[in-house]
mmCIF file of N, CA, C and O in Angstrom:
data_model
loop_
_atom_site.group_PDB
_atom_site.id
_atom_site.type_symbol
_atom_site.label_atom_id
_atom_site.label_comp_id
_atom_site.label_asym_id
_atom_site.label_seq_id
_atom_site.Cartn_x
_atom_site.Cartn_y
_atom_site.Cartn_z
ATOM 1 N N MET A 1 -4.281 -9.939 10.270
ATOM 2 C CA MET A 1 -4.085 -10.346 8.903
ATOM 3 C C MET A 1 -2.568 -10.410 8.654
ATOM 4 O O MET A 1 -1.832 -9.512 9.058
ATOM 5 N N THR A 2 -2.121 -11.455 7.996
ATOM 6 C CA THR A 2 -0.717 -11.549 7.613
ATOM 7 C C THR A 2 -0.600 -11.402 6.102
ATOM 8 O O THR A 2 -1.518 -11.781 5.357
ATOM 9 N N MET A 3 0.521 -10.843 5.676
ATOM 10 C CA MET A 3 0.705 -10.544 4.256
ATOM 11 C C MET A 3 2.122 -10.905 3.834
ATOM 12 O O MET A 3 3.055 -10.805 4.631
ATOM 13 N N ASN A 4 2.258 -11.299 2.586
ATOM 14 C CA ASN A 4 3.555 -11.418 1.934
ATOM 15 C C ASN A 4 3.616 -10.293 0.912
ATOM 16 O O ASN A 4 2.772 -10.223 0.023
ATOM 17 N N ILE A 5 4.583 -9.424 1.060
ATOM 18 C CA ILE A 5 4.729 -8.289 0.151
ATOM 19 C C ILE A 5 6.093 -8.402 -0.522
ATOM 20 O O ILE A 5 7.115 -8.481 0.167
ATOM 21 N N SER A 6 6.093 -8.433 -1.840
ATOM 22 C CA SER A 6 7.360 -8.456 -2.561
ATOM 23 C C SER A 6 7.304 -7.425 -3.680
ATOM 24 O O SER A 6 6.255 -7.208 -4.288
ATOM 25 N N ALA A 7 8.451 -6.799 -3.908
ATOM 26 C CA ALA A 7 8.533 -5.794 -4.967
ATOM 27 C C ALA A 7 9.989 -5.588 -5.348
ATOM 28 O O ALA A 7 10.895 -5.785 -4.535
ATOM 29 N N ASP A 8 10.183 -5.177 -6.588
ATOM 30 C CA ASP A 8 11.504 -4.779 -7.059
ATOM 31 C C ASP A 8 11.374 -3.343 -7.563
ATOM 32 O O ASP A 8 10.906 -3.109 -8.677
ATOM 33 N N LEU A 9 11.751 -2.403 -6.721
ATOM 34 C CA LEU A 9 11.637 -0.986 -7.048
ATOM 35 C C LEU A 9 13.009 -0.360 -7.319
ATOM 36 O O LEU A 9 13.170 0.854 -7.261
ATOM 37 N N GLN A 10 13.993 -1.192 -7.643
ATOM 38 C CA GLN A 10 15.348 -0.702 -7.873
ATOM 39 C C GLN A 10 15.422 0.304 -9.017
ATOM 40 O O GLN A 10 16.243 1.222 -8.984
ATOM 41 N N SER A 11 14.555 0.149 -10.013
ATOM 42 C CA SER A 11 14.594 1.057 -11.164
ATOM 43 C C SER A 11 14.194 2.485 -10.786
ATOM 44 O O SER A 11 14.433 3.421 -11.556
ATOM 45 N N LEU A 12 13.608 2.681 -9.607
ATOM 46 C CA LEU A 12 13.223 4.024 -9.166
ATOM 47 C C LEU A 12 14.413 4.833 -8.653
ATOM 48 O O LEU A 12 14.322 6.050 -8.498
ATOM 49 N N PHE A 13 15.512 4.152 -8.400
ATOM 50 C CA PHE A 13 16.681 4.836 -7.839
ATOM 51 C C PHE A 13 17.621 5.323 -8.936
ATOM 52 O O PHE A 13 18.052 4.559 -9.796
ATOM 53 N N THR A 14 17.903 6.621 -8.893
ATOM 54 C CA THR A 14 18.878 7.259 -9.777
ATOM 55 C C THR A 14 19.827 8.070 -8.894
ATOM 56 O O THR A 14 19.703 8.060 -7.662
ATOM 57 N N TRP A 15 20.702 8.818 -9.511
ATOM 58 C CA TRP A 15 21.614 9.683 -8.762
ATOM 59 C C TRP A 15 20.848 10.715 -7.933
ATOM 60 O O TRP A 15 21.349 11.220 -6.932
ATOM 61 N N ASN A 16 19.586 11.013 -8.335
ATOM 62 C CA ASN A 16 18.802 12.061 -7.679
ATOM 63 C C ASN A 16 17.798 11.524 -6.655
ATOM 64 O O ASN A 16 17.043 12.281 -6.083
ATOM 65 N N THR A 17 17.764 10.216 -6.409
ATOM 66 C CA THR A 17 16.784 9.649 -5.480
ATOM 67 C C THR A 17 17.332 9.669 -4.060
ATOM 68 O O THR A 17 18.385 9.104 -3.782
ATOM 69 N N LYS A 18 16.594 10.320 -3.172
ATOM 70 C CA LYS A 18 16.979 10.347 -1.750
ATOM 71 C C LYS A 18 16.455 9.094 -1.054
ATOM 72 O O LYS A 18 17.170 8.402 -0.356
ATOM 73 N N GLN A 19 15.156 8.804 -1.244
ATOM 74 C CA GLN A 19 14.522 7.627 -0.661
ATOM 75 C C GLN A 19 13.174 7.413 -1.331
ATOM 76 O O GLN A 19 12.680 8.278 -2.044
ATOM 77 N N VAL A 20 12.573 6.240 -1.081
ATOM 78 C CA VAL A 20 11.249 5.918 -1.624
ATOM 79 C C VAL A 20 10.350 5.509 -0.463
ATOM 80 O O VAL A 20 10.717 4.664 0.355
ATOM 81 N N PHE A 21 9.187 6.142 -0.381
ATOM 82 C CA PHE A 21 8.181 5.807 0.621
ATOM 83 C C PHE A 21 7.173 4.870 -0.037
ATOM 84 O O PHE A 21 6.666 5.171 -1.125
ATOM 85 N N VAL A 22 6.884 3.725 0.575
ATOM 86 C CA VAL A 22 5.908 2.770 0.028
ATOM 87 C C VAL A 22 4.826 2.508 1.069
ATOM 88 O O VAL A 22 5.090 2.540 2.274
ATOM 89 N N PHE A 23 3.602 2.292 0.587
ATOM 90 C CA PHE A 23 2.542 1.859 1.500
ATOM 91 C C PHE A 23 1.526 0.993 0.775
ATOM 92 O O PHE A 23 1.309 1.143 -0.434
ATOM 93 N N LEU A 24 0.959 0.057 1.529
ATOM 94 C CA LEU A 24 -0.080 -0.838 1.019
ATOM 95 C C LEU A 24 -1.405 -0.392 1.591
ATOM 96 O O LEU A 24 -1.528 -0.203 2.813
ATOM 97 N N ALA A 25 -2.396 -0.205 0.729
ATOM 98 C CA ALA A 25 -3.716 0.241 1.152
ATOM 99 C C ALA A 25 -4.793 -0.687 0.600
ATOM 100 O O ALA A 25 -4.661 -1.212 -0.506
ATOM 101 N N ALA A 26 -5.841 -0.871 1.384
ATOM 102 C CA ALA A 26 -7.068 -1.490 0.889
ATOM 103 C C ALA A 26 -7.927 -0.332 0.380
ATOM 104 O O ALA A 26 -8.111 0.663 1.084
ATOM 105 N N GLU A 27 -8.417 -0.434 -0.856
ATOM 106 C CA GLU A 27 -9.176 0.660 -1.458
ATOM 107 C C GLU A 27 -10.519 0.153 -1.972
ATOM 108 O O GLU A 27 -10.596 -0.923 -2.551
ATOM 109 N N TYR A 28 -11.544 0.964 -1.741
ATOM 110 C CA TYR A 28 -12.893 0.598 -2.174
ATOM 111 C C TYR A 28 -13.729 1.858 -2.343
ATOM 112 O O TYR A 28 -13.397 2.930 -1.845
ATOM 113 N N GLY A 29 -14.825 1.730 -3.065
ATOM 114 C CA GLY A 29 -15.731 2.848 -3.287
ATOM 115 C C GLY A 29 -17.041 2.663 -2.555
ATOM 116 O O GLY A 29 -17.453 1.535 -2.263
ATOM 117 N N THR A 30 -17.688 3.777 -2.244
ATOM 118 C CA THR A 30 -19.029 3.775 -1.648
ATOM 119 C C THR A 30 -19.857 4.827 -2.389
ATOM 120 O O THR A 30 -19.294 5.656 -3.110
ATOM 121 N N PRO A 31 -21.183 4.810 -2.211
ATOM 122 C CA PRO A 31 -21.982 5.856 -2.860
ATOM 123 C C PRO A 31 -21.571 7.271 -2.440
ATOM 124 O O PRO A 31 -21.638 8.205 -3.236
ATOM 125 N N LYS A 32 -21.104 7.426 -1.217
ATOM 126 C CA LYS A 32 -20.726 8.748 -0.722
ATOM 127 C C LYS A 32 -19.319 9.170 -1.166
ATOM 128 O O LYS A 32 -19.078 10.334 -1.456
ATOM 129 N N ASN A 33 -18.385 8.210 -1.219
ATOM 130 C CA ASN A 33 -16.993 8.501 -1.588
ATOM 131 C C ASN A 33 -16.520 7.509 -2.649
ATOM 132 O O ASN A 33 -16.569 6.303 -2.424
ATOM 133 N N SER A 34 -16.043 8.028 -3.763
ATOM 134 C CA SER A 34 -15.601 7.129 -4.838
ATOM 135 C C SER A 34 -14.327 6.376 -4.470
ATOM 136 O O SER A 34 -14.086 5.296 -4.977
ATOM 137 N N LEU A 35 -13.515 6.955 -3.577
ATOM 138 C CA LEU A 35 -12.296 6.273 -3.150
ATOM 139 C C LEU A 35 -12.134 6.370 -1.640
ATOM 140 O O LEU A 35 -12.093 7.464 -1.074
ATOM 141 N N ASN A 36 -12.067 5.215 -1.003
ATOM 142 C CA ASN A 36 -11.769 5.098 0.427
ATOM 143 C C ASN A 36 -10.492 4.285 0.537
ATOM 144 O O ASN A 36 -10.337 3.277 -0.157
ATOM 145 N N GLN A 37 -9.579 4.724 1.386
ATOM 146 C CA GLN A 37 -8.314 4.022 1.557
ATOM 147 C C GLN A 37 -8.100 3.674 3.025
ATOM 148 O O GLN A 37 -8.311 4.513 3.900
ATOM 149 N N ILE A 38 -7.667 2.439 3.257
ATOM 150 C CA ILE A 38 -7.280 1.994 4.594
ATOM 151 C C ILE A 38 -5.816 1.589 4.494
ATOM 152 O O ILE A 38 -5.478 0.614 3.829
ATOM 153 N N SER A 39 -4.949 2.354 5.128
ATOM 154 C CA SER A 39 -3.517 2.051 5.094
ATOM 155 C C SER A 39 -3.248 0.855 5.999
ATOM 156 O O SER A 39 -3.671 0.821 7.152
ATOM 157 N N LEU A 40 -2.562 -0.154 5.457
ATOM 158 C CA LEU A 40 -2.291 -1.386 6.203
ATOM 159 C C LEU A 40 -0.827 -1.542 6.586
ATOM 160 O O LEU A 40 -0.505 -2.156 7.601
ATOM 161 N N TRP A 41 0.070 -1.020 5.771
ATOM 162 C CA TRP A 41 1.509 -1.176 5.992
ATOM 163 C C TRP A 41 2.237 -0.076 5.250
ATOM 164 O O TRP A 41 1.767 0.393 4.207
ATOM 165 N N ASP A 42 3.372 0.371 5.793
ATOM 166 C CA ASP A 42 4.208 1.327 5.081
ATOM 167 C C ASP A 42 5.672 1.122 5.437
ATOM 168 O O ASP A 42 5.994 0.405 6.390
ATOM 169 N N GLY A 43 6.530 1.714 4.632
ATOM 170 C CA GLY A 43 7.963 1.625 4.885
ATOM 171 C C GLY A 43 8.721 2.644 4.062
ATOM 172 O O GLY A 43 8.193 3.206 3.100
ATOM 173 N N ILE A 44 9.969 2.885 4.464
ATOM 174 C CA ILE A 44 10.853 3.778 3.735
ATOM 175 C C ILE A 44 12.013 2.949 3.204
ATOM 176 O O ILE A 44 12.645 2.199 3.955
ATOM 177 N N ILE A 45 12.265 3.079 1.907
ATOM 178 C CA ILE A 45 13.383 2.384 1.269
ATOM 179 C C ILE A 45 14.498 3.417 1.111
ATOM 180 O O ILE A 45 14.371 4.347 0.312
ATOM 181 N N PRO A 46 15.591 3.253 1.863
ATOM 182 C CA PRO A 46 16.629 4.287 1.854
ATOM 183 C C PRO A 46 17.613 4.199 0.694
ATOM 184 O O PRO A 46 18.202 5.219 0.307
ATOM 185 N N THR A 47 17.805 2.997 0.127
ATOM 186 C CA THR A 47 18.818 2.827 -0.922
ATOM 187 C C THR A 47 18.349 1.818 -1.963
ATOM 188 O O THR A 47 17.434 1.025 -1.711
ATOM 189 N N LYS A 48 19.011 1.820 -3.098
ATOM 190 C CA LYS A 48 18.701 0.883 -4.181
ATOM 191 C C LYS A 48 18.886 -0.563 -3.714
ATOM 192 O O LYS A 48 18.144 -1.453 -4.111
ATOM 193 N N GLU A 49 19.874 -0.801 -2.848
ATOM 194 C CA GLU A 49 20.146 -2.151 -2.350
ATOM 195 C C GLU A 49 18.989 -2.711 -1.518
ATOM 196 O O GLU A 49 18.821 -3.919 -1.414
ATOM 197 N N HIS A 50 18.170 -1.844 -0.942
ATOM 198 C CA HIS A 50 17.008 -2.273 -0.153
ATOM 199 C C HIS A 50 15.706 -2.282 -0.958
ATOM 200 O O HIS A 50 14.651 -2.618 -0.431
ATOM 201 N N ALA A 51 15.783 -1.899 -2.237
ATOM 202 C CA ALA A 51 14.577 -1.696 -3.045
ATOM 203 C C ALA A 51 14.014 -2.974 -3.657
ATOM 204 O O ALA A 51 12.926 -2.957 -4.225
ATOM 205 N N LYS A 52 14.717 -4.077 -3.545
ATOM 206 C CA LYS A 52 14.177 -5.372 -3.972
ATOM 207 C C LYS A 52 13.964 -6.156 -2.691
ATOM 208 O O LYS A 52 14.922 -6.526 -2.005
ATOM 209 N N PHE A 53 12.690 -6.365 -2.335
ATOM 210 C CA PHE A 53 12.415 -6.938 -1.018
ATOM 211 C C PHE A 53 11.255 -7.921 -1.047
ATOM 212 O O PHE A 53 10.419 -7.906 -1.956
ATOM 213 N N TRP A 54 11.235 -8.767 -0.060
ATOM 214 C CA TRP A 54 10.143 -9.699 0.218
ATOM 215 C C TRP A 54 9.994 -9.720 1.729
ATOM 216 O O TRP A 54 10.968 -9.963 2.447
ATOM 217 N N ILE A 55 8.798 -9.413 2.203
ATOM 218 C CA ILE A 55 8.571 -9.454 3.650
ATOM 219 C C ILE A 55 7.299 -10.238 3.950
ATOM 220 O O ILE A 55 6.350 -10.243 3.167
ATOM 221 N N HIS A 56 7.316 -10.903 5.072
ATOM 222 C CA HIS A 56 6.137 -11.581 5.624
ATOM 223 C C HIS A 56 5.813 -10.822 6.899
ATOM 224 O O HIS A 56 6.630 -10.772 7.816
ATOM 225 N N THR A 57 4.657 -10.182 6.949
ATOM 226 C CA THR A 57 4.340 -9.306 8.071
ATOM 227 C C THR A 57 2.845 -9.301 8.336
ATOM 228 O O THR A 57 2.044 -9.728 7.506
ATOM 229 N N SER A 58 2.480 -8.821 9.496
ATOM 230 C CA SER A 58 1.066 -8.564 9.765
ATOM 231 C C SER A 58 0.817 -7.083 9.493
ATOM 232 O O SER A 58 1.761 -6.288 9.412
ATOM 233 N N ASN A 59 -0.461 -6.731 9.328
ATOM 234 C CA ASN A 59 -0.744 -5.336 9.031
ATOM 235 C C ASN A 59 -0.249 -4.453 10.179
ATOM 236 O O ASN A 59 -0.444 -4.747 11.345
ATOM 237 N N LYS A 60 0.396 -3.363 9.807
ATOM 238 C CA LYS A 60 0.964 -2.411 10.759
ATOM 239 C C LYS A 60 -0.139 -1.556 11.378
ATOM 240 O O LYS A 60 -0.024 -1.109 12.512
ATOM 241 N N TYR A 61 -1.185 -1.299 10.606
ATOM 242 C CA TYR A 61 -2.315 -0.482 11.047
ATOM 243 C C TYR A 61 -3.587 -1.326 10.969
ATOM 244 O O TYR A 61 -3.708 -2.198 10.121
ATOM 245 N N ARG A 62 -4.540 -1.043 11.838
ATOM 246 C CA ARG A 62 -5.764 -1.847 11.905
ATOM 247 C C ARG A 62 -6.598 -1.703 10.631
ATOM 248 O O ARG A 62 -6.706 -0.627 10.067
ATOM 249 N N PHE A 63 -7.182 -2.808 10.213
ATOM 250 C CA PHE A 63 -8.039 -2.867 9.030
ATOM 251 C C PHE A 63 -9.450 -2.515 9.497
ATOM 252 O O PHE A 63 -10.267 -3.389 9.757
ATOM 253 N N ILE A 64 -9.727 -1.225 9.628
ATOM 254 C CA ILE A 64 -10.993 -0.748 10.173
ATOM 255 C C ILE A 64 -11.789 -0.026 9.091
ATOM 256 O O ILE A 64 -11.255 0.824 8.379
ATOM 257 N N ASP A 65 -13.052 -0.371 8.999
ATOM 258 C CA ASP A 65 -13.989 0.254 8.072
ATOM 259 C C ASP A 65 -14.881 1.190 8.882
ATOM 260 O O ASP A 65 -15.467 0.774 9.878
ATOM 261 N N GLN A 66 -14.978 2.429 8.467
ATOM 262 C CA GLN A 66 -15.878 3.371 9.145
ATOM 263 C C GLN A 66 -17.313 3.022 8.755
ATOM 264 O O GLN A 66 -17.759 3.319 7.674
ATOM 265 N N GLY A 67 -18.018 2.349 9.640
ATOM 266 C CA GLY A 67 -19.362 1.865 9.330
ATOM 267 C C GLY A 67 -19.270 0.430 8.856
ATOM 268 O O GLY A 67 -18.352 -0.300 9.203
ATOM 269 N N SER A 68 -20.186 0.004 8.028
ATOM 270 C CA SER A 68 -20.200 -1.364 7.507
ATOM 271 C C SER A 68 -20.110 -1.373 5.987
ATOM 272 O O SER A 68 -20.639 -2.256 5.333
ATOM 273 N N ASN A 69 -19.452 -0.397 5.419
ATOM 274 C CA ASN A 69 -19.404 -0.257 3.962
ATOM 275 C C ASN A 69 -18.598 -1.342 3.258
ATOM 276 O O ASN A 69 -18.770 -1.569 2.073
ATOM 277 N N LEU A 70 -17.704 -2.002 3.976
ATOM 278 C CA LEU A 70 -16.813 -2.968 3.336
ATOM 279 C C LEU A 70 -17.291 -4.413 3.484
ATOM 280 O O LEU A 70 -16.817 -5.288 2.783
ATOM 281 N N ARG A 71 -18.240 -4.666 4.354
ATOM 282 C CA ARG A 71 -18.717 -6.032 4.568
ATOM 283 C C ARG A 71 -19.322 -6.608 3.294
ATOM 284 O O ARG A 71 -20.246 -6.061 2.726
ATOM 285 N N GLY A 72 -18.750 -7.732 2.849
ATOM 286 C CA GLY A 72 -19.259 -8.415 1.667
ATOM 287 C C GLY A 72 -18.963 -7.714 0.349
ATOM 288 O O GLY A 72 -19.418 -8.166 -0.690
ATOM 289 N N LYS A 73 -18.220 -6.633 0.370
ATOM 290 C CA LYS A 73 -17.939 -5.864 -0.843
ATOM 291 C C LYS A 73 -16.533 -6.166 -1.354
ATOM 292 O O LYS A 73 -15.641 -6.531 -0.615
ATOM 293 N N GLU A 74 -16.346 -5.954 -2.649
ATOM 294 C CA GLU A 74 -15.018 -6.112 -3.252
ATOM 295 C C GLU A 74 -14.149 -4.908 -2.929
ATOM 296 O O GLU A 74 -14.638 -3.792 -2.796
ATOM 297 N N PHE A 75 -12.848 -5.177 -2.825
ATOM 298 C CA PHE A 75 -11.882 -4.098 -2.628
ATOM 299 C C PHE A 75 -10.580 -4.476 -3.324
ATOM 300 O O PHE A 75 -10.394 -5.613 -3.738
ATOM 301 N N ASN A 76 -9.696 -3.512 -3.456
ATOM 302 C CA ASN A 76 -8.388 -3.713 -4.077
ATOM 303 C C ASN A 76 -7.298 -3.527 -3.029
ATOM 304 O O ASN A 76 -7.442 -2.723 -2.113
ATOM 305 N N PHE A 77 -6.203 -4.246 -3.206
ATOM 306 C CA PHE A 77 -4.973 -3.924 -2.506
ATOM 307 C C PHE A 77 -4.161 -3.093 -3.483
ATOM 308 O O PHE A 77 -3.991 -3.472 -4.646
ATOM 309 N N THR A 78 -3.669 -1.950 -3.030
ATOM 310 C CA THR A 78 -2.888 -1.071 -3.894
ATOM 311 C C THR A 78 -1.564 -0.755 -3.217
ATOM 312 O O THR A 78 -1.547 -0.297 -2.080
ATOM 313 N N LEU A 79 -0.469 -1.039 -3.922
ATOM 314 C CA LEU A 79 0.857 -0.694 -3.435
ATOM 315 C C LEU A 79 1.242 0.640 -4.070
ATOM 316 O O LEU A 79 1.346 0.751 -5.289
ATOM 317 N N HIS A 80 1.391 1.652 -3.228
ATOM 318 C CA HIS A 80 1.754 3.006 -3.669
ATOM 319 C C HIS A 80 3.227 3.245 -3.371
ATOM 320 O O HIS A 80 3.748 2.741 -2.372
ATOM 321 N N TRP A 81 3.884 4.038 -4.210
ATOM 322 C CA TRP A 81 5.238 4.482 -3.886
ATOM 323 C C TRP A 81 5.408 5.935 -4.285
ATOM 324 O O TRP A 81 4.831 6.411 -5.253
ATOM 325 N N HIS A 82 6.177 6.648 -3.463
ATOM 326 C CA HIS A 82 6.499 8.054 -3.675
ATOM 327 C C HIS A 82 8.017 8.177 -3.684
ATOM 328 O O HIS A 82 8.667 7.874 -2.682
ATOM 329 N N VAL A 83 8.547 8.610 -4.812
ATOM 330 C CA VAL A 83 9.987 8.790 -4.952
ATOM 331 C C VAL A 83 10.326 10.203 -4.484
ATOM 332 O O VAL A 83 9.827 11.184 -5.045
ATOM 333 N N MET A 84 11.150 10.276 -3.456
ATOM 334 C CA MET A 84 11.558 11.568 -2.904
ATOM 335 C C MET A 84 12.957 11.900 -3.428
ATOM 336 O O MET A 84 13.928 11.243 -3.064
ATOM 337 N N PRO A 85 13.043 12.914 -4.291
ATOM 338 C CA PRO A 85 14.339 13.245 -4.884
ATOM 339 C C PRO A 85 15.199 14.103 -3.949
ATOM 340 O O PRO A 85 14.697 14.706 -3.002
ATOM 341 N N LYS A 86 16.480 14.153 -4.259
ATOM 342 C CA LYS A 86 17.374 15.065 -3.536
ATOM 343 C C LYS A 86 17.036 16.500 -3.910
ATOM 344 O O LYS A 86 17.125 17.401 -3.087
ATOM 345 N N THR A 87 16.654 16.703 -5.171
ATOM 346 C CA THR A 87 16.231 18.019 -5.629
ATOM 347 C C THR A 87 15.156 17.838 -6.701
ATOM 348 O O THR A 87 15.165 16.858 -7.437
ATOM 349 N N GLY A 88 14.181 18.732 -6.733
ATOM 350 C CA GLY A 88 13.141 18.651 -7.756
ATOM 351 C C GLY A 88 11.821 18.093 -7.236
ATOM 352 O O GLY A 88 11.602 17.955 -6.044
ATOM 353 N N LYS A 89 10.984 17.758 -8.178
ATOM 354 C CA LYS A 89 9.604 17.350 -7.917
ATOM 355 C C LYS A 89 9.503 15.881 -7.497
ATOM 356 O O LYS A 89 10.169 15.019 -8.069
ATOM 357 N N MET A 90 8.640 15.604 -6.506
ATOM 358 C CA MET A 90 8.390 14.237 -6.073
ATOM 359 C C MET A 90 7.539 13.517 -7.128
ATOM 360 O O MET A 90 6.698 14.127 -7.782
ATOM 361 N N PHE A 91 7.751 12.218 -7.284
ATOM 362 C CA PHE A 91 7.041 11.388 -8.256
ATOM 363 C C PHE A 91 6.335 10.260 -7.509
ATOM 364 O O PHE A 91 6.900 9.683 -6.583
ATOM 365 N N ALA A 92 5.101 9.944 -7.905
ATOM 366 C CA ALA A 92 4.336 8.873 -7.260
ATOM 367 C C ALA A 92 3.731 7.957 -8.314
ATOM 368 O O ALA A 92 3.407 8.390 -9.425
ATOM 369 N N ASP A 93 3.566 6.686 -7.942
ATOM 370 C CA ASP A 93 2.906 5.721 -8.816
ATOM 371 C C ASP A 93 2.346 4.609 -7.945
ATOM 372 O O ASP A 93 2.499 4.628 -6.716
ATOM 373 N N LYS A 94 1.701 3.630 -8.571
ATOM 374 C CA LYS A 94 1.068 2.550 -7.807
ATOM 375 C C LYS A 94 0.825 1.356 -8.701
ATOM 376 O O LYS A 94 0.879 1.452 -9.929
ATOM 377 N N ILE A 95 0.551 0.222 -8.053
ATOM 378 C CA ILE A 95 0.079 -0.970 -8.753
ATOM 379 C C ILE A 95 -1.146 -1.465 -7.988
ATOM 380 O O ILE A 95 -1.138 -1.529 -6.762
ATOM 381 N N VAL A 96 -2.206 -1.780 -8.736
ATOM 382 C CA VAL A 96 -3.484 -2.189 -8.144
ATOM 383 C C VAL A 96 -3.678 -3.687 -8.337
ATOM 384 O O VAL A 96 -3.539 -4.197 -9.449
ATOM 385 N N MET A 97 -4.002 -4.378 -7.248
ATOM 386 C CA MET A 97 -4.314 -5.812 -7.284
ATOM 387 C C MET A 97 -5.783 -5.947 -6.885
ATOM 388 O O MET A 97 -6.136 -5.691 -5.732
ATOM 389 N N SER A 98 -6.642 -6.319 -7.817
ATOM 390 C CA SER A 98 -8.085 -6.296 -7.591
ATOM 391 C C SER A 98 -8.654 -7.677 -7.302
ATOM 392 O O SER A 98 -7.969 -8.687 -7.430
ATOM 393 N N GLY A 99 -9.928 -7.675 -6.913
ATOM 394 C CA GLY A 99 -10.667 -8.916 -6.772
ATOM 395 C C GLY A 99 -10.719 -9.507 -5.378
ATOM 396 O O GLY A 99 -10.975 -10.693 -5.222
ATOM 397 N N TYR A 100 -10.508 -8.715 -4.346
ATOM 398 C CA TYR A 100 -10.581 -9.216 -2.970
ATOM 399 C C TYR A 100 -11.948 -8.879 -2.384
ATOM 400 O O TYR A 100 -12.591 -7.918 -2.779
ATOM 401 N N ARG A 101 -12.390 -9.706 -1.435
ATOM 402 C CA ARG A 101 -13.701 -9.495 -0.818
ATOM 403 C C ARG A 101 -13.638 -9.956 0.632
ATOM 404 O O ARG A 101 -13.098 -11.013 0.929
ATOM 405 N N LEU A 102 -14.216 -9.144 1.524
ATOM 406 C CA LEU A 102 -14.343 -9.541 2.926
ATOM 407 C C LEU A 102 -15.672 -10.266 3.111
ATOM 408 O O LEU A 102 -16.614 -10.059 2.335
ATOM 409 N N PRO A 103 -15.790 -11.101 4.145
ATOM 410 C CA PRO A 103 -17.062 -11.792 4.384
ATOM 411 C C PRO A 103 -18.176 -10.802 4.748
ATOM 412 O O PRO A 103 -17.912 -9.671 5.178
ATOM 413 N N GLN A 104 -19.390 -11.245 4.599
ATOM 414 C CA GLN A 104 -20.553 -10.421 4.945
ATOM 415 C C GLN A 104 -20.652 -10.232 6.468
ATOM 416 O O GLN A 104 -21.066 -9.189 6.935
ATOM 417 N N GLU A 105 -20.226 -11.253 7.214
ATOM 418 C CA GLU A 105 -20.300 -11.199 8.680
ATOM 419 C C GLU A 105 -18.912 -11.399 9.270
ATOM 420 O O GLU A 105 -18.181 -12.309 8.866
ATOM 421 N N TYR A 106 -18.522 -10.543 10.187
ATOM 422 C CA TYR A 106 -17.298 -10.718 10.959
ATOM 423 C C TYR A 106 -17.376 -9.832 12.195
ATOM 424 O O TYR A 106 -18.220 -8.940 12.270
ATOM 425 N N ARG A 107 -16.500 -10.077 13.144
ATOM 426 C CA ARG A 107 -16.526 -9.296 14.398
ATOM 427 C C ARG A 107 -15.776 -8.007 14.265
ATOM 428 O O ARG A 107 -14.867 -7.840 13.575
#
């Protein structure tokens, strides 16, 4: 799978920001688990100058479903970020992009 990922996370950088960890996950629910996450890509943003980015990449990690729970079902792509401060408490947030669906049949 290839993806275009763009974001402007410059506002997350202050005098106290050491770095920002970002990852893209496919997320879906099943009767057994309300939230299942499949990590597809991640990266570390070391400075504010690198926090506005656009990349064209393939998934870094395999898009594997444990069982057949995702076939033909809707899922979300969620971009998560964790702000790692020089001192103090870590902060996390995300943006959810909904409405994706995999085919009922695939290899």
